[in-house]
JSON list of N, CA and C in Angstrom, two decimals:
[
{"chain": "A", "resi": 15, "resn": "ALA", "atom": "N", "xyz": [0.84, -1.18, 0.00]},
{"chain": "A", "resi": 15, "resn": "ALA", "atom": "CA", "xyz": [0.00, 0.00, 0.00]},
{"chain": "A", "resi": 15, "resn": "ALA", "atom": "C", "xyz": [0.88, 1.24, 0.00]},
{"chain": "A", "resi": 16, "resn": "PRO", "atom": "N", "xyz": [0.52, 2.24, -0.80]},
{"chain": "A", "resi": 16, "resn": "PRO", "atom": "CA", "xyz": [1.33, 3.46, -0.84]},
{"chain": "A", "resi": 16, "resn": "PRO", "atom": "C", "xyz": [1.24, 4.23, 0.47]},
{"chain": "A", "resi": 17, "resn": "LYS", "atom": "N", "xyz": [2.35, 4.82, 0.85]},
{"chain": "A", "resi": 17, "resn": "LYS", "atom": "CA", "xyz": [2.40, 5.58, 2.10]},
{"chain": "A", "resi": 17, "resn": "LYS", "atom": "C", "xyz": [1.70, 6.93, 1.89]},
{"chain": "A", "resi": 18, "resn": "VAL", "atom": "N", "xyz": [0.85, 7.29, 2.82]},
{"chain": "A", "resi": 18, "resn": "VAL", "atom": "CA", "xyz": [0.12, 8.55, 2.76]},
{"chain": "A", "resi": 18, "resn": "VAL", "atom": "C", "xyz": [1.02, 9.66, 3.29]},
{"chain": "A", "resi": 19, "resn": "ARG", "atom": "N", "xyz": [1.18, 10.71, 2.49]},
{"chain": "A", "resi": 19, "resn": "ARG", "atom": "CA", "xyz": [1.99, 11.85, 2.92]},
{"chain": "A", "resi": 19, "resn": "ARG", "atom": "C", "xyz": [1.16, 12.72, 3.84]},
{"chain": "A", "resi": 20, "resn": "SER", "atom": "N", "xyz": [1.80, 13.16, 4.92]},
{"chain": "A", "resi": 20, "resn": "SER", "atom": "CA", "xyz": [1.10, 14.01, 5.87]},
{"chain": "A", "resi": 20, "resn": "SER", "atom": "C", "xyz": [2.10, 14.98, 6.50]},
{"chain": "A", "resi": 21, "resn": "TYR", "atom": "N", "xyz": [1.56, 15.98, 7.17]},
{"chain": "A", "resi": 21, "resn": "TYR", "atom": "CA", "xyz": [2.39, 16.93, 7.89]},
{"chain": "A", "resi": 21, "resn": "TYR", "atom": "C", "xyz": [1.70, 17.26, 9.22]},
{"chain": "A", "resi": 22, "resn": "THR", "atom": "N", "xyz": [2.46, 17.84, 10.12]},
{"chain": "A", "resi": 22, "resn": "THR", "atom": "CA", "xyz": [1.96, 18.14, 11.46]},
{"chain": "A", "resi": 22, "resn": "THR", "atom": "C", "xyz": [1.71, 19.64, 11.61]},
{"chain": "A", "resi": 23, "resn": "VAL", "atom": "N", "xyz": [0.57, 19.96, 12.21]},
{"chain": "A", "resi": 23, "resn": "VAL", "atom": "CA", "xyz": [0.21, 21.35, 12.48]},
{"chain": "A", "resi": 23, "resn": "VAL", "atom": "C", "xyz": [0.04, 21.50, 13.99]},
{"chain": "A", "resi": 24, "resn": "LYS", "atom": "N", "xyz": [0.70, 22.50, 14.54]},
{"chain": "A", "resi": 24, "resn": "LYS", "atom": "CA", "xyz": [0.57, 22.79, 15.97]},
{"chain": "A", "resi": 24, "resn": "LYS", "atom": "C", "xyz": [-0.18, 24.11, 16.12]},
{"chain": "A", "resi": 25, "resn": "GLU", "atom": "N", "xyz": [-1.18, 24.10, 16.99]},
{"chain": "A", "resi": 25, "resn": "GLU", "atom": "CA", "xyz": [-1.98, 25.30, 17.24]},
{"chain": "A", "resi": 25, "resn": "GLU", "atom": "C", "xyz": [-2.09, 25.50, 18.74]},
{"chain": "A", "resi": 26, "resn": "VAL", "atom": "N", "xyz": [-2.11, 26.75, 19.15]},
{"chain": "A", "resi": 26, "resn": "VAL", "atom": "CA", "xyz": [-2.34, 27.08, 20.56]},
{"chain": "A", "resi": 26, "resn": "VAL", "atom": "C", "xyz": [-3.80, 27.48, 20.68]},
{"chain": "A", "resi": 27, "resn": "ARG", "atom": "N", "xyz": [-4.51, 26.78, 21.56]},
{"chain": "A", "resi": 27, "resn": "ARG", "atom": "CA", "xyz": [-5.94, 27.02, 21.75]},
{"chain": "A", "resi": 27, "resn": "ARG", "atom": "C", "xyz": [-6.24, 27.26, 23.22]},
{"chain": "A", "resi": 28, "resn": "ASP", "atom": "N", "xyz": [-7.41, 27.81, 23.48]},
{"chain": "A", "resi": 28, "resn": "ASP", "atom": "CA", "xyz": [-7.88, 28.06, 24.84]},
{"chain": "A", "resi": 28, "resn": "ASP", "atom": "C", "xyz": [-8.73, 26.87, 25.28]},
{"chain": "A", "resi": 29, "resn": "PHE", "atom": "N", "xyz": [-8.38, 26.27, 26.41]},
{"chain": "A", "resi": 29, "resn": "PHE", "atom": "CA", "xyz": [-9.16, 25.16, 26.97]},
{"chain": "A", "resi": 29, "resn": "PHE", "atom": "C", "xyz": [-9.30, 25.39, 28.47]},
{"chain": "A", "resi": 30, "resn": "ALA", "atom": "N", "xyz": [-10.51, 25.62, 28.92]},
{"chain": "A", "resi": 30, "resn": "ALA", "atom": "CA", "xyz": [-10.81, 25.84, 30.34]},
{"chain": "A", "resi": 30, "resn": "ALA", "atom": "C", "xyz": [-9.96, 26.97, 30.91]},
{"chain": "A", "resi": 31, "resn": "GLY", "atom": "N", "xyz": [-9.78, 28.03, 30.14]},
{"chain": "A", "resi": 31, "resn": "GLY", "atom": "CA", "xyz": [-9.04, 29.18, 30.61]},
{"chain": "A", "resi": 31, "resn": "GLY", "atom": "C", "xyz": [-7.53, 29.06, 30.51]},
{"chain": "A", "resi": 32, "resn": "GLU", "atom": "N", "xyz": [-7.03, 27.94, 29.99]},
{"chain": "A", "resi": 32, "resn": "GLU", "atom": "CA", "xyz": [-5.58, 27.74, 29.87]},
{"chain": "A", "resi": 32, "resn": "GLU", "atom": "C", "xyz": [-5.21, 27.61, 28.40]},
{"chain": "A", "resi": 33, "resn": "GLN", "atom": "N", "xyz": [-3.99, 28.00, 28.08]},
{"chain": "A", "resi": 33, "resn": "GLN", "atom": "CA", "xyz": [-3.48, 27.84, 26.72]},
{"chain": "A", "resi": 33, "resn": "GLN", "atom": "C", "xyz": [-2.91, 26.43, 26.59]},
{"chain": "A", "resi": 34, "resn": "VAL", "atom": "N", "xyz": [-3.42, 25.68, 25.62]},
{"chain": "A", "resi": 34, "resn": "VAL", "atom": "CA", "xyz": [-2.91, 24.33, 25.37]},
{"chain": "A", "resi": 34, "resn": "VAL", "atom": "C", "xyz": [-2.48, 24.23, 23.91]},
{"chain": "A", "resi": 35, "resn": "GLU", "atom": "N", "xyz": [-1.47, 23.40, 23.67]},
{"chain": "A", "resi": 35, "resn": "GLU", "atom": "CA", "xyz": [-0.98, 23.19, 22.32]},
{"chain": "A", "resi": 35, "resn": "GLU", "atom": "C", "xyz": [-1.61, 21.92, 21.76]},
{"chain": "A", "resi": 36, "resn": "ILE", "atom": "N", "xyz": [-2.28, 22.06, 20.63]},
{"chain": "A", "resi": 36, "resn": "ILE", "atom": "CA", "xyz": [-2.93, 20.94, 19.97]},
{"chain": "A", "resi": 36, "resn": "ILE", "atom": "C", "xyz": [-2.12, 20.60, 18.73]},
{"chain": "A", "resi": 37, "resn": "THR", "atom": "N", "xyz": [-1.76, 19.34, 18.59]},
{"chain": "A", "resi": 37, "resn": "THR", "atom": "CA", "xyz": [-1.00, 18.86, 17.43]},
{"chain": "A", "resi": 37, "resn": "THR", "atom": "C", "xyz": [-1.90, 17.97, 16.60]},
{"chain": "A", "resi": 38, "resn": "ARG", "atom": "N", "xyz": [-1.97, 18.26, 15.29]},
{"chain": "A", "resi": 38, "resn": "ARG", "atom": "CA", "xyz": [-2.80, 17.46, 14.38]},
{"chain": "A", "resi": 38, "resn": "ARG", "atom": "C", "xyz": [-1.95, 17.01, 13.20]},
{"chain": "A", "resi": 39, "resn": "LYS", "atom": "N", "xyz": [-2.22, 15.78, 12.74]},
{"chain": "A", "resi": 39, "resn": "LYS", "atom": "CA", "xyz": [-1.60, 15.30, 11.50]},
{"chain": "A", "resi": 39, "resn": "LYS", "atom": "C", "xyz": [-2.59, 15.53, 10.37]},
{"chain": "A", "resi": 40, "resn": "ILE", "atom": "N", "xyz": [-2.13, 16.19, 9.32]},
{"chain": "A", "resi": 40, "resn": "ILE", "atom": "CA", "xyz": [-2.96, 16.53, 8.18]},
{"chain": "A", "resi": 40, "resn": "ILE", "atom": "C", "xyz": [-2.47, 15.76, 6.97]},
{"chain": "A", "resi": 41, "resn": "GLU", "atom": "N", "xyz": [-3.36, 15.01, 6.32]},
{"chain": "A", "resi": 41, "resn": "GLU", "atom": "CA", "xyz": [-2.99, 14.28, 5.11]},
{"chain": "A", "resi": 41, "resn": "GLU", "atom": "C", "xyz": [-2.98, 15.23, 3.93]},
{"chain": "A", "resi": 42, "resn": "VAL", "atom": "N", "xyz": [-1.92, 15.16, 3.12]},
{"chain": "A", "resi": 42, "resn": "VAL", "atom": "CA", "xyz": [-1.82, 15.99, 1.93]},
{"chain": "A", "resi": 42, "resn": "VAL", "atom": "C", "xyz": [-2.95, 15.62, 0.98]},
{"chain": "A", "resi": 43, "resn": "GLY", "atom": "N", "xyz": [-3.66, 16.62, 0.50]},
{"chain": "A", "resi": 43, "resn": "GLY", "atom": "CA", "xyz": [-4.77, 16.40, -0.43]},
{"chain": "A", "resi": 43, "resn": "GLY", "atom": "C", "xyz": [-6.13, 16.26, 0.24]},
{"chain": "A", "resi": 44, "resn": "SER", "atom": "N", "xyz": [-6.17, 16.25, 1.57]},
{"chain": "A", "resi": 44, "resn": "SER", "atom": "CA", "xyz": [-7.45, 16.11, 2.27]},
{"chain": "A", "resi": 44, "resn": "SER", "atom": "C", "xyz": [-8.20, 17.44, 2.27]},
{"chain": "A", "resi": 45, "resn": "LYS", "atom": "N", "xyz": [-9.45, 17.40, 2.70]},
{"chain": "A", "resi": 45, "resn": "LYS", "atom": "CA", "xyz": [-10.25, 18.63, 2.79]},
{"chain": "A", "resi": 45, "resn": "LYS", "atom": "C", "xyz": [-9.63, 19.61, 3.79]},
{"chain": "A", "resi": 46, "resn": "THR", "atom": "N", "xyz": [-9.11, 19.08, 4.89]},
{"chain": "A", "resi": 46, "resn": "THR", "atom": "CA", "xyz": [-8.47, 19.93, 5.89]},
{"chain": "A", "resi": 46, "resn": "THR", "atom": "C", "xyz": [-7.24, 20.61, 5.31]},
{"chain": "A", "resi": 47, "resn": "ASP", "atom": "N", "xyz": [-6.46, 19.87, 4.54]},
{"chain": "A", "resi": 47, "resn": "ASP", "atom": "CA", "xyz": [-5.28, 20.41, 3.88]},
{"chain": "A", "resi": 47, "resn": "ASP", "atom": "C", "xyz": [-5.67, 21.56, 2.95]},
{"chain": "A", "resi": 48, "resn": "ALA", "atom": "N", "xyz": [-6.69, 21.35, 2.14]},
{"chain": "A", "resi": 48, "resn": "ALA", "atom": "CA", "xyz": [-7.15, 22.39, 1.21]},
{"chain": "A", "resi": 48, "resn": "ALA", "atom": "C", "xyz": [-7.64, 23.62, 1.97]},
{"chain": "A", "resi": 49, "resn": "SER", "atom": "N", "xyz": [-8.34, 23.41, 3.07]},
{"chain": "A", "resi": 49, "resn": "SER", "atom": "CA", "xyz": [-8.85, 24.52, 3.88]},
{"chain": "A", "resi": 49, "resn": "SER", "atom": "C", "xyz": [-7.71, 25.33, 4.48]},
{"chain": "A", "resi": 50, "resn": "LEU", "atom": "N", "xyz": [-6.69, 24.65, 5.01]},
{"chain": "A", "resi": 50, "resn": "LEU", "atom": "CA", "xyz": [-5.55, 25.35, 5.59]},
{"chain": "A", "resi": 50, "resn": "LEU", "atom": "C", "xyz": [-4.79, 26.14, 4.54]},
{"chain": "A", "resi": 51, "resn": "LYS", "atom": "N", "xyz": [-4.64, 25.57, 3.35]},
{"chain": "A", "resi": 51, "resn": "LYS", "atom": "CA", "xyz": [-3.94, 26.28, 2.27]},
{"chain": "A", "resi": 51, "resn": "LYS", "atom": "C", "xyz": [-4.73, 27.51, 1.83]},
{"chain": "A", "resi": 52, "resn": "ALA", "atom": "N", "xyz": [-6.05, 27.39, 1.78]},
{"chain": "A", "resi": 52, "resn": "ALA", "atom": "CA", "xyz": [-6.88, 28.52, 1.38]},
{"chain": "A", "resi": 52, "resn": "ALA", "atom": "C", "xyz": [-6.78, 29.65, 2.41]},
{"chain": "A", "resi": 53, "resn": "LYS", "atom": "N", "xyz": [-6.77, 29.30, 3.69]},
{"chain": "A", "resi": 53, "resn": "LYS", "atom": "CA", "xyz": [-6.65, 30.31, 4.74]},
{"chain": "A", "resi": 53, "resn": "LYS", "atom": "C", "xyz": [-5.29, 30.99, 4.69]},
{"chain": "A", "resi": 54, "resn": "ALA", "atom": "N", "xyz": [-4.24, 30.22, 4.34]},
{"chain": "A", "resi": 54, "resn": "ALA", "atom": "CA", "xyz": [-2.89, 30.79, 4.28]},
{"chain": "A", "resi": 54, "resn": "ALA", "atom": "C", "xyz": [-2.77, 31.77, 3.12]},
{"chain": "A", "resi": 55, "resn": "GLN", "atom": "N", "xyz": [-3.52, 31.57, 2.06]},
{"chain": "A", "resi": 55, "resn": "GLN", "atom": "CA", "xyz": [-3.42, 32.44, 0.90]},
{"chain": "A", "resi": 55, "resn": "GLN", "atom": "C", "xyz": [-4.16, 33.76, 1.10]},
{"chain": "A", "resi": 56, "resn": "THR", "atom": "N", "xyz": [-5.20, 33.75, 1.92]},
{"chain": "A", "resi": 56, "resn": "THR", "atom": "CA", "xyz": [-5.90, 35.01, 2.19]},
{"chain": "A", "resi": 56, "resn": "THR", "atom": "C", "xyz": [-5.10, 35.76, 3.23]},
{"chain": "A", "resi": 57, "resn": "GLY", "atom": "N", "xyz": [-4.68, 36.94, 2.91]},
{"chain": "A", "resi": 57, "resn": "GLY", "atom": "CA", "xyz": [-3.81, 37.69, 3.82]},
{"chain": "A", "resi": 57, "resn": "GLY", "atom": "C", "xyz": [-4.33, 39.08, 4.01]},
{"chain": "A", "resi": 58, "resn": "GLY", "atom": "N", "xyz": [-3.43, 39.93, 4.32]},
{"chain": "A", "resi": 58, "resn": "GLY", "atom": "CA", "xyz": [-3.77, 41.33, 4.49]},
{"chain": "A", "resi": 58, "resn": "GLY", "atom": "C", "xyz": [-3.97, 41.70, 5.94]},
{"chain": "A", "resi": 59, "resn": "LEU", "atom": "N", "xyz": [-4.15, 42.97, 6.16]},
{"chain": "A", "resi": 59, "resn": "LEU", "atom": "CA", "xyz": [-4.32, 43.49, 7.51]},
{"chain": "A", "resi": 59, "resn": "LEU", "atom": "C", "xyz": [-5.59, 42.99, 8.17]},
{"chain": "A", "resi": 60, "resn": "GLY", "atom": "N", "xyz": [-6.68, 42.88, 7.41]},
{"chain": "A", "resi": 60, "resn": "GLY", "atom": "CA", "xyz": [-7.94, 42.40, 7.96]},
{"chain": "A", "resi": 60, "resn": "GLY", "atom": "C", "xyz": [-7.82, 40.99, 8.49]},
{"chain": "A", "resi": 61, "resn": "SER", "atom": "N", "xyz": [-7.13, 40.14, 7.76]},
{"chain": "A", "resi": 61, "resn": "SER", "atom": "CA", "xyz": [-6.93, 38.75, 8.17]},
{"chain": "A", "resi": 61, "resn": "SER", "atom": "C", "xyz": [-6.09, 38.69, 9.45]},
{"chain": "A", "resi": 62, "resn": "LEU", "atom": "N", "xyz": [-5.06, 39.51, 9.51]},
{"chain": "A", "resi": 62, "resn": "LEU", "atom": "CA", "xyz": [-4.21, 39.53, 10.69]},
{"chain": "A", "resi": 62, "resn": "LEU", "atom": "C", "xyz": [-4.97, 40.00, 11.91]},
{"chain": "A", "resi": 63, "resn": "LEU", "atom": "N", "xyz": [-5.74, 41.04, 11.77]},
{"chain": "A", "resi": 63, "resn": "LEU", "atom": "CA", "xyz": [-6.54, 41.55, 12.90]},
{"chain": "A", "resi": 63, "resn": "LEU", "atom": "C", "xyz": [-7.56, 40.53, 13.35]},
{"chain": "A", "resi": 64, "resn": "ASP", "atom": "N", "xyz": [-8.15, 39.81, 12.42]},
{"chain": "A", "resi": 64, "resn": "ASP", "atom": "CA", "xyz": [-9.13, 38.78, 12.75]},
{"chain": "A", "resi": 64, "resn": "ASP", "atom": "C", "xyz": [-8.49, 37.68, 13.58]},
{"chain": "A", "resi": 65, "resn": "LYS", "atom": "N", "xyz": [-7.28, 37.27, 13.20]},
{"chain": "A", "resi": 65, "resn": "LYS", "atom": "CA", "xyz": [-6.57, 36.22, 13.93]},
{"chain": "A", "resi": 65, "resn": "LYS", "atom": "C", "xyz": [-6.22, 36.66, 15.34]},
{"chain": "A", "resi": 66, "resn": "LEU", "atom": "N", "xyz": [-5.83, 37.92, 15.47]},
{"chain": "A", "resi": 66, "resn": "LEU", "atom": "CA", "xyz": [-5.42, 38.43, 16.78]},
{"chain": "A", "resi": 66, "resn": "LEU", "atom": "C", "xyz": [-6.60, 38.64, 17.72]},
{"chain": "A", "resi": 67, "resn": "SER", "atom": "N", "xyz": [-7.75, 38.99, 17.19]},
{"chain": "A", "resi": 67, "resn": "SER", "atom": "CA", "xyz": [-8.87, 39.34, 18.04]},
{"chain": "A", "resi": 67, "resn": "SER", "atom": "C", "xyz": [-9.67, 38.13, 18.55]},
{"chain": "A", "resi": 68, "resn": "LYS", "atom": "N", "xyz": [-9.60, 37.02, 17.87]},
{"chain": "A", "resi": 68, "resn": "LYS", "atom": "CA", "xyz": [-10.39, 35.85, 18.27]},
{"chain": "A", "resi": 68, "resn": "LYS", "atom": "C", "xyz": [-9.53, 34.85, 19.01]},
{"chain": "A", "resi": 69, "resn": "LYS", "atom": "N", "xyz": [-10.03, 34.41, 20.16]},
{"chain": "A", "resi": 69, "resn": "LYS", "atom": "CA", "xyz": [-9.39, 33.32, 20.88]},
{"chain": "A", "resi": 69, "resn": "LYS", "atom": "C", "xyz": [-9.93, 32.02, 20.33]},
{"chain": "A", "resi": 70, "resn": "LYS", "atom": "N", "xyz": [-9.06, 31.18, 19.85]},
{"chain": "A", "resi": 70, "resn": "LYS", "atom": "CA", "xyz": [-9.51, 29.88, 19.35]},
{"chain": "A", "resi": 70, "resn": "LYS", "atom": "C", "xyz": [-9.68, 28.95, 20.53]},
{"chain": "A", "resi": 71, "resn": "LYS", "atom": "N", "xyz": [-10.84, 28.35, 20.62]},
{"chain": "A", "resi": 71, "resn": "LYS", "atom": "CA", "xyz": [-11.12, 27.43, 21.72]},
{"chain": "A", "resi": 71, "resn": "LYS", "atom": "C", "xyz": [-11.09, 26.00, 21.19]},
{"chain": "A", "resi": 72, "resn": "VAL", "atom": "N", "xyz": [-10.85, 25.08, 22.09]},
{"chain": "A", "resi": 72, "resn": "VAL", "atom": "CA", "xyz": [-10.83, 23.66, 21.74]},
{"chain": "A", "resi": 72, "resn": "VAL", "atom": "C", "xyz": [-11.91, 22.96, 22.56]},
{"chain": "A", "resi": 73, "resn": "SER", "atom": "N", "xyz": [-12.62, 22.06, 21.92]},
{"chain": "A", "resi": 73, "resn": "SER", "atom": "CA", "xyz": [-13.68, 21.32, 22.61]},
{"chain": "A", "resi": 73, "resn": "SER", "atom": "C", "xyz": [-13.06, 20.22, 23.47]},
{"chain": "A", "resi": 74, "resn": "THR", "atom": "N", "xyz": [-13.85, 19.70, 24.39]},
{"chain": "A", "resi": 74, "resn": "THR", "atom": "CA", "xyz": [-13.40, 18.61, 25.25]},
{"chain": "A", "resi": 74, "resn": "THR", "atom": "C", "xyz": [-13.05, 17.38, 24.41]},
{"chain": "A", "resi": 75, "resn": "MET", "atom": "N", "xyz": [-13.84, 17.11, 23.39]},
{"chain": "A", "resi": 75, "resn": "MET", "atom": "CA", "xyz": [-13.58, 15.95, 22.52]},
{"chain": "A", "resi": 75, "resn": "MET", "atom": "C", "xyz": [-12.25, 16.10, 21.79]},
{"chain": "A", "resi": 76, "resn": "ASP", "atom": "N", "xyz": [-12.00, 17.29, 21.22]},
{"chain": "A", "resi": 76, "resn": "ASP", "atom": "CA", "xyz": [-10.75, 17.51, 20.51]},
{"chain": "A", "resi": 76, "resn": "ASP", "atom": "C", "xyz": [-9.55, 17.46, 21.45]},
{"chain": "A", "resi": 77, "resn": "LYS", "atom": "N", "xyz": [-9.70, 17.99, 22.65]},
{"chain": "A", "resi": 77, "resn": "LYS", "atom": "CA", "xyz": [-8.63, 17.95, 23.64]},
{"chain": "A", "resi": 77, "resn": "LYS", "atom": "C", "xyz": [-8.33, 16.51, 24.05]},
{"chain": "A", "resi": 78, "resn": "SER", "atom": "N", "xyz": [-9.36, 15.71, 24.26]},
{"chain": "A", "resi": 78, "resn": "SER", "atom": "CA", "xyz": [-9.18, 14.31, 24.62]},
{"chain": "A", "resi": 78, "resn": "SER", "atom": "C", "xyz": [-8.50, 13.54, 23.50]},
{"chain": "A", "resi": 79, "resn": "LYS", "atom": "N", "xyz": [-8.93, 13.81, 22.27]},
{"chain": "A", "resi": 79, "resn": "LYS", "atom": "CA", "xyz": [-8.33, 13.15, 21.10]},
{"chain": "A", "resi": 79, "resn": "LYS", "atom": "C", "xyz": [-6.84, 13.50, 20.99]},
{"chain": "A", "resi": 80, "resn": "SER", "atom": "N", "xyz": [-6.52, 14.77, 21.19]},
{"chain": "A", "resi": 80, "resn": "SER", "atom": "CA", "xyz": [-5.13, 15.21, 21.14]},
{"chain": "A", "resi": 80, "resn": "SER", "atom": "C", "xyz": [-4.30, 14.56, 22.24]},
{"chain": "A", "resi": 81, "resn": "ASP", "atom": "N", "xyz": [-4.84, 14.51, 23.46]},
{"chain": "A", "resi": 81, "resn": "ASP", "atom": "CA", "xyz": [-4.14, 13.89, 24.58]},
{"chain": "A", "resi": 81, "resn": "ASP", "atom": "C", "xyz": [-3.88, 12.41, 24.31]},
{"chain": "A", "resi": 82, "resn": "TRP", "atom": "N", "xyz": [-4.87, 11.70, 23.77]},
{"chain": "A", "resi": 82, "resn": "TRP", "atom": "CA", "xyz": [-4.73, 10.28, 23.47]},
{"chain": "A", "resi": 82, "resn": "TRP", "atom": "C", "xyz": [-3.69, 10.06, 22.38]},
{"chain": "A", "resi": 83, "resn": "THR", "atom": "N", "xyz": [-3.70, 10.87, 21.34]},
{"chain": "A", "resi": 83, "resn": "THR", "atom": "CA", "xyz": [-2.72, 10.75, 20.27]},
{"chain": "A", "resi": 83, "resn": "THR", "atom": "C", "xyz": [-1.31, 11.01, 20.79]},
{"chain": "A", "resi": 84, "resn": "ASN", "atom": "N", "xyz": [-1.15, 12.02, 21.61]},
{"chain": "A", "resi": 84, "resn": "ASN", "atom": "CA", "xyz": [0.16, 12.32, 22.19]},
{"chain": "A", "resi": 84, "resn": "ASN", "atom": "C", "xyz": [0.64, 11.18, 23.09]},
{"chain": "A", "resi": 85, "resn": "TYR", "atom": "N", "xyz": [-0.26, 10.61, 23.86]},
{"chain": "A", "resi": 85, "resn": "TYR", "atom": "CA", "xyz": [0.09, 9.50, 24.75]},
{"chain": "A", "resi": 85, "resn": "TYR", "atom": "C", "xyz": [0.55, 8.29, 23.94]},
{"chain": "A", "resi": 86, "resn": "LYS", "atom": "N", "xyz": [-0.19, 7.97, 22.87]},
{"chain": "A", "resi": 86, "resn": "LYS", "atom": "CA", "xyz": [0.19, 6.83, 22.02]},
{"chain": "A", "resi": 86, "resn": "LYS", "atom": "C", "xyz": [1.57, 7.05, 21.41]},
{"chain": "A", "resi": 87, "resn": "ASP", "atom": "N", "xyz": [1.86, 8.27, 20.97]},
{"chain": "A", "resi": 87, "resn": "ASP", "atom": "CA", "xyz": [3.16, 8.57, 20.38]},
{"chain": "A", "resi": 87, "resn": "ASP", "atom": "C", "xyz": [4.28, 8.47, 21.41]},
{"chain": "A", "resi": 88, "resn": "GLU", "atom": "N", "xyz": [4.05, 9.02, 22.61]},
{"chain": "A", "resi": 88, "resn": "GLU", "atom": "CA", "xyz": [5.07, 9.01, 23.66]},
{"chain": "A", "resi": 88, "resn": "GLU", "atom": "C", "xyz": [5.39, 7.60, 24.14]},
{"chain": "A", "resi": 89, "resn": "GLU", "atom": "N", "xyz": [4.36, 6.76, 24.24]},
{"chain": "A", "resi": 89, "resn": "GLU", "atom": "CA", "xyz": [4.55, 5.40, 24.76]},
{"chain": "A", "resi": 89, "resn": "GLU", "atom": "C", "xyz": [4.82, 4.37, 23.67]},
{"chain": "A", "resi": 90, "resn": "GLY", "atom": "N", "xyz": [4.77, 4.78, 22.40]},
{"chain": "A", "resi": 90, "resn": "GLY", "atom": "CA", "xyz": [5.02, 3.85, 21.30]},
{"chain": "A", "resi": 90, "resn": "GLY", "atom": "C", "xyz": [3.96, 2.79, 21.17]},
{"chain": "A", "resi": 91, "resn": "LEU", "atom": "N", "xyz": [2.71, 3.12, 21.39]},
{"chain": "A", "resi": 91, "resn": "LEU", "atom": "CA", "xyz": [1.62, 2.16, 21.39]},
{"chain": "A", "resi": 91, "resn": "LEU", "atom": "C", "xyz": [0.93, 2.00, 20.04]},
{"chain": "A", "resi": 92, "resn": "GLU", "atom": "N", "xyz": [1.25, 2.82, 19.06]},
{"chain": "A", "resi": 92, "resn": "GLU", "atom": "CA", "xyz": [0.53, 2.82, 17.78]},
{"chain": "A", "resi": 92, "resn": "GLU", "atom": "C", "xyz": [0.55, 1.44, 17.12]},
{"chain": "A", "resi": 93, "resn": "ASP", "atom": "N", "xyz": [1.71, 0.77, 17.11]},
{"chain": "A", "resi": 93, "resn": "ASP", "atom": "CA", "xyz": [1.80, -0.54, 16.47]},
{"chain": "A", "resi": 93, "resn": "ASP", "atom": "C", "xyz": [0.99, -1.60, 17.21]},
{"chain": "A", "resi": 94, "resn": "GLU", "atom": "N", "xyz": [1.02, -1.57, 18.54]},
{"chain": "A", "resi": 94, "resn": "GLU", "atom": "CA", "xyz": [0.26, -2.55, 19.33]},
{"chain": "A", "resi": 94, "resn": "GLU", "atom": "C", "xyz": [-1.23, -2.37, 19.13]},
{"chain": "A", "resi": 95, "resn": "LEU", "atom": "N", "xyz": [-1.69, -1.15, 19.07]},
{"chain": "A", "resi": 95, "resn": "LEU", "atom": "CA", "xyz": [-3.12, -0.88, 18.96]},
{"chain": "A", "resi": 95, "resn": "LEU", "atom": "C", "xyz": [-3.66, -1.12, 17.56]},
{"chain": "A", "resi": 96, "resn": "SER", "atom": "N", "xyz": [-2.80, -1.07, 16.56]},
{"chain": "A", "resi": 96, "resn": "SER", "atom": "CA", "xyz": [-3.26, -1.25, 15.17]},
{"chain": "A", "resi": 96, "resn": "SER", "atom": "C", "xyz": [-3.34, -2.73, 14.77]},
{"chain": "A", "resi": 97, "resn": "GLN", "atom": "N", "xyz": [-2.91, -3.63, 15.64]},
{"chain": "A", "resi": 97, "resn": "GLN", "atom": "CA", "xyz": [-2.94, -5.07, 15.32]},
{"chain": "A", "resi": 97, "resn": "GLN", "atom": "C", "xyz": [-4.31, -5.66, 15.54]}
]
């Protein structure tokens, strides 16, 4: 099977009043990849002000998913769990 190309995106989000870093793997060619590229192409002062004024929040589900993914990576459990 061909290997899927992906890259990692790190974002700082607000969760329960604290700043947390969320790491996501994005597959090249996916809808998320296209969305991120489209956002990167729109620029200008308005875009910058919009980014600065809004606090990005993370849901409990997304935070749990991120924590679980980080735990699997740290403990090397991905191979055991995929069997």
